[in-house]
PDB file of C-alpha atoms in Angstrom:
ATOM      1  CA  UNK A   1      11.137  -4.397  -6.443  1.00 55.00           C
ATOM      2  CA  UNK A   2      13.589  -3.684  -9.283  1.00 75.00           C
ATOM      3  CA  UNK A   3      12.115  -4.849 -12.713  1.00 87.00           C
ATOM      4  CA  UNK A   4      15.493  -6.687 -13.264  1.00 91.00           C
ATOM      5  CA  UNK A   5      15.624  -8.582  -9.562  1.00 94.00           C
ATOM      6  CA  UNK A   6      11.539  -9.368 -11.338  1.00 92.00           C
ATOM      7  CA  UNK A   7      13.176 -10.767 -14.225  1.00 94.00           C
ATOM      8  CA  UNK A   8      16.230 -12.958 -12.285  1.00 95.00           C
ATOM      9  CA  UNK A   9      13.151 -14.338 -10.074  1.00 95.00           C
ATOM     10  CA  UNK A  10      11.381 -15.098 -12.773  1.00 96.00           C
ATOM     11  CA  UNK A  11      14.292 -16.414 -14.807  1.00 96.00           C
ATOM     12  CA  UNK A  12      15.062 -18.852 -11.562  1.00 96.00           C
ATOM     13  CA  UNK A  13      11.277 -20.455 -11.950  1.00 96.00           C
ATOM     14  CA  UNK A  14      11.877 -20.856 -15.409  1.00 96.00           C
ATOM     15  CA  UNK A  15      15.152 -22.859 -15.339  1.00 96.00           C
ATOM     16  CA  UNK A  16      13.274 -25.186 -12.281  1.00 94.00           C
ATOM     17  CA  UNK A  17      10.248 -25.929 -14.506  1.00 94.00           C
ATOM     18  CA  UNK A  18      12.400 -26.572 -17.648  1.00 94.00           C
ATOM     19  CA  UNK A  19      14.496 -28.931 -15.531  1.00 93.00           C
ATOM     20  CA  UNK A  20      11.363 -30.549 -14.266  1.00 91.00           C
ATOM     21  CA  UNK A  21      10.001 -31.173 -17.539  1.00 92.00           C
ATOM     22  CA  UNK A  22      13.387 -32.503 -19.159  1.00 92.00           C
ATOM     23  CA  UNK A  23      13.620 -34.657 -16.424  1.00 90.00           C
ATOM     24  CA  UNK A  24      10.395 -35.751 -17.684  1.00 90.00           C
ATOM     25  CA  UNK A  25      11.634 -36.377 -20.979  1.00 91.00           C
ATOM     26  CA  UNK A  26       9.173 -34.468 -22.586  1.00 91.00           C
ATOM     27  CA  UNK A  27       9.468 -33.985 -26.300  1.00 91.00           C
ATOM     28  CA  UNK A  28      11.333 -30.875 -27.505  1.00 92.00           C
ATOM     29  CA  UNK A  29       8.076 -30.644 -29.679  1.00 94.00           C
ATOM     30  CA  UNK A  30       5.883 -29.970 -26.776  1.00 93.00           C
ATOM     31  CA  UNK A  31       8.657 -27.862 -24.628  1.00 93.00           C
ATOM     32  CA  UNK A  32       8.345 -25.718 -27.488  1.00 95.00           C
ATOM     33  CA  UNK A  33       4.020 -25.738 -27.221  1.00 95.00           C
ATOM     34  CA  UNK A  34       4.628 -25.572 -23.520  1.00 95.00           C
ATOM     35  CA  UNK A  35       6.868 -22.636 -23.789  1.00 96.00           C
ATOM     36  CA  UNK A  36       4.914 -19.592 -23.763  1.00 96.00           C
ATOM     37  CA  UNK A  37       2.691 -20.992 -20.160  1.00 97.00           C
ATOM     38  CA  UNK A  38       6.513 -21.725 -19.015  1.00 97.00           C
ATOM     39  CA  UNK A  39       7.241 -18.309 -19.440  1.00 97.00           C
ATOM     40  CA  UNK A  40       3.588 -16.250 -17.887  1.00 97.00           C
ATOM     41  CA  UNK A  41       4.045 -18.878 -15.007  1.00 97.00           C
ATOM     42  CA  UNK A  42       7.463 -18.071 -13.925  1.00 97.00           C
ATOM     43  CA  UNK A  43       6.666 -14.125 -14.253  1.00 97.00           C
ATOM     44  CA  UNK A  44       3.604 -14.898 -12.301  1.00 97.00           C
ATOM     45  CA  UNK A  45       5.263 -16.750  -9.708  1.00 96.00           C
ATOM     46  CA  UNK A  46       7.719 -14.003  -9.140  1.00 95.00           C
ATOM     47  CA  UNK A  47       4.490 -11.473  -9.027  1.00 95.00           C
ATOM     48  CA  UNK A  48       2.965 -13.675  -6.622  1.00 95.00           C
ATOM     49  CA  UNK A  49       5.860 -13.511  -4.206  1.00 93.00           C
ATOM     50  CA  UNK A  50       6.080  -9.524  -4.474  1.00 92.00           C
ATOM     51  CA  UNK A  51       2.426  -9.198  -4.481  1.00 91.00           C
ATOM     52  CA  UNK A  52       2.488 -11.052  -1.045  1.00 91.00           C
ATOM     53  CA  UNK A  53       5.119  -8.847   0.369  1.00 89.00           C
ATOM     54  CA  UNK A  54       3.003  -5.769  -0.693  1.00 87.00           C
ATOM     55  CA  UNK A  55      -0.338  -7.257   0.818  1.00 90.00           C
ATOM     56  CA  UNK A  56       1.406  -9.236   4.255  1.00 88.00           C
ATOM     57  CA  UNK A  57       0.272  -6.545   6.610  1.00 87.00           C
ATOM     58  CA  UNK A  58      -2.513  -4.558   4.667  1.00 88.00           C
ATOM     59  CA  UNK A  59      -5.978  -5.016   5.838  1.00 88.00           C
ATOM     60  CA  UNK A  60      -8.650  -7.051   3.531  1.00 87.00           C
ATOM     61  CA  UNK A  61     -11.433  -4.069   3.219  1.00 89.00           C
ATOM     62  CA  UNK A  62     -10.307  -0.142   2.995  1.00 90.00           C
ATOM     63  CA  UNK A  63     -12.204   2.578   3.098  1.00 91.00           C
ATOM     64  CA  UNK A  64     -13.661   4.704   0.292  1.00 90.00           C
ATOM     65  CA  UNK A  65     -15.179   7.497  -0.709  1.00 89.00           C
ATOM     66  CA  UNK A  66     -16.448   8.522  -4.323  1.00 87.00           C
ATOM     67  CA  UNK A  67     -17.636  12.034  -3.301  1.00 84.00           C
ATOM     68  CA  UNK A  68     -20.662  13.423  -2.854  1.00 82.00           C
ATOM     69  CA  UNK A  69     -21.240  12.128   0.074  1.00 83.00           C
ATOM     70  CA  UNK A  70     -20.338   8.231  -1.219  1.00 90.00           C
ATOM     71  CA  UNK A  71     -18.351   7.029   1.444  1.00 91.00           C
ATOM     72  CA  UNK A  72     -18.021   2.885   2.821  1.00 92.00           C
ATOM     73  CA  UNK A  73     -15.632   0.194   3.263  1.00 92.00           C
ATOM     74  CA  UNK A  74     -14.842  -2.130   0.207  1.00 90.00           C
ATOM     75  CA  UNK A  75     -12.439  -5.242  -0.400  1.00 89.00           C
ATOM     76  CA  UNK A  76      -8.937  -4.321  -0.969  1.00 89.00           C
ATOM     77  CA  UNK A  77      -8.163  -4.519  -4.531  1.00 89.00           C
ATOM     78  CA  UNK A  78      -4.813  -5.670  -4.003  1.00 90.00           C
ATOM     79  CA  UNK A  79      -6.412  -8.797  -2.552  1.00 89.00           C
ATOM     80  CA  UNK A  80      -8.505  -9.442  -5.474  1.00 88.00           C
ATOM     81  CA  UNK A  81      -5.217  -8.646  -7.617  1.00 90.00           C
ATOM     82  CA  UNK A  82      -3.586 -11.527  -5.696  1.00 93.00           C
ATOM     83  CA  UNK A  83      -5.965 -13.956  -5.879  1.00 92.00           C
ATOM     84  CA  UNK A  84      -7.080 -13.543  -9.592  1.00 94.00           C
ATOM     85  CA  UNK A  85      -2.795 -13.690  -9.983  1.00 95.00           C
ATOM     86  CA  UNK A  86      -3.084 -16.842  -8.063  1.00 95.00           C
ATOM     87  CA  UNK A  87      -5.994 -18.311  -9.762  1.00 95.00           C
ATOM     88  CA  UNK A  88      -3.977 -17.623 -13.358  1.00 96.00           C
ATOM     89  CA  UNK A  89      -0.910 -19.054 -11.956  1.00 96.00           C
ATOM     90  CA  UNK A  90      -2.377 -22.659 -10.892  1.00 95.00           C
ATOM     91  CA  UNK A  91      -4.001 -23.024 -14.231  1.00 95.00           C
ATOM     92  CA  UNK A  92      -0.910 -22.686 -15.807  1.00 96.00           C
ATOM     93  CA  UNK A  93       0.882 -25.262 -13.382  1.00 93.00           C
ATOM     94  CA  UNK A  94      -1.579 -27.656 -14.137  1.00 92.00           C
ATOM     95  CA  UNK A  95      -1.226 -27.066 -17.318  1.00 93.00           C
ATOM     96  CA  UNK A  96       2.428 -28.008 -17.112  1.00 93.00           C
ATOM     97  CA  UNK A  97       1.790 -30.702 -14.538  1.00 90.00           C
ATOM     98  CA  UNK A  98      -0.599 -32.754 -17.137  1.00 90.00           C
ATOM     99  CA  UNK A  99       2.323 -33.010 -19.181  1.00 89.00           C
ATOM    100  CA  UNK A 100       4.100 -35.143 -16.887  1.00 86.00           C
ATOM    101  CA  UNK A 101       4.008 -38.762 -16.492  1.00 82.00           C
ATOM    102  CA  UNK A 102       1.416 -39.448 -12.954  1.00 77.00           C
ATOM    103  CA  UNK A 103       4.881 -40.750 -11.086  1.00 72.00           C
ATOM    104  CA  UNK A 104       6.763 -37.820 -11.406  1.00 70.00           C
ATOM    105  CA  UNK A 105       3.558 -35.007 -10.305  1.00 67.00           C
ATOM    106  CA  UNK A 106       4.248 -35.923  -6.959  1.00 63.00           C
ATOM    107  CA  UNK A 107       8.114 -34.584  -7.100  1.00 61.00           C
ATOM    108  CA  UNK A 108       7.304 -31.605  -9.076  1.00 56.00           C
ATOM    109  CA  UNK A 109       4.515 -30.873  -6.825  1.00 55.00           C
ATOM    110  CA  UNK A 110       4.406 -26.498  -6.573  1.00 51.00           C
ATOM    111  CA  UNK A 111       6.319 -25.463  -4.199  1.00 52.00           C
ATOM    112  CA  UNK A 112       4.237 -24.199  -1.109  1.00 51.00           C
ATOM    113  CA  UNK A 113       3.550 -20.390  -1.348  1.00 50.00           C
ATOM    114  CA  UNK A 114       0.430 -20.260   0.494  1.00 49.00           C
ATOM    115  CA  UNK A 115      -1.900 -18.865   1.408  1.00 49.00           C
ATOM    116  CA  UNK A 116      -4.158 -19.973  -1.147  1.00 52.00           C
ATOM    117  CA  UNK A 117      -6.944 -17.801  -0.173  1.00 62.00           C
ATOM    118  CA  UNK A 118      -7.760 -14.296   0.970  1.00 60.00           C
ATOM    119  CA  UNK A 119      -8.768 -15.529   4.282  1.00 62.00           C
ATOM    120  CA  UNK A 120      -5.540 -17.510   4.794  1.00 66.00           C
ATOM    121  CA  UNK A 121      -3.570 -14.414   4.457  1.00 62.00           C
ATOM    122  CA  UNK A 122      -5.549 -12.537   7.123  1.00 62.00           C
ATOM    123  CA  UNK A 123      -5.516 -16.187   9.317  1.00 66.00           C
ATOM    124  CA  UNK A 124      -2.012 -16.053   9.172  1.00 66.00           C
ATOM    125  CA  UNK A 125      -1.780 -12.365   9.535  1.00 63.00           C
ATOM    126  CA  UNK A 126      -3.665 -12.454  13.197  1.00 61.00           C
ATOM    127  CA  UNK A 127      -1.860 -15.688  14.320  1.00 62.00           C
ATOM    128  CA  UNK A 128       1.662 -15.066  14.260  1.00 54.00           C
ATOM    129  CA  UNK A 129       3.072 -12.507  16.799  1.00 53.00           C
TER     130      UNK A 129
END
């Protein structure tokens, strides 16, 4: 992916959350406190979507080999990237989520870009034709 399709992506989350939050009525004072999550979550949002792309048909353990004779089958480290991504980016959206009043949460909820887990991807991967 082009870094500056990256940055439109990411500049698209951005505007959503900020819209979310002055819906919200949340202080300018705490937009401003707020602003530097705003920003890592909508890069990591866009990540999370490429990252997906790159991982959809990849298989969760690869083999290796170290040499001298050091060979075996590990996790794929493109999983682990994706769910440590993952991890970062739902701290973050709580983060943002705790600022809102309990009634809106619900509305604002994350959009659904599953799988949450490793093992959902590969669930998904074997169940659709």
């Amino acid at each position: 992916m082009a870094d500056s399709e990256l940055k439109a992506r990411a500049s698209e989350e951005k505007k959503r959350i900020i819209a979310i939050l002055k819906e919200a009525n949340i202080s300018k004072r705490r937009m401003e406190m707020l602003k530097p999550v705003i920003e890592n979550v909508s890069w990591m949002r866009a990540k999370l979507d490429d990252s997906r792309q790159l991982i959809k048909h990849s298989n969760i353990v690869v083999p290796y080999d170290n040499g001298g004779g050091q060979r075996g089958i590990r996790e794929n480290p493109a999983f682990k990237g994706y769910e440590s991504l993952w991890k970062a980016y739902m701290q973050g959206m709580n983060r943002i989520l705790d600022t809102l009043p309990p009634e809106q949460i619900q509305e604002a909820a994350v959009p659904d870009i599953r799988p949450q887990t490793v093992l959902d991807t590969i669930r998904n991967k074997h169940s659709k034709p």
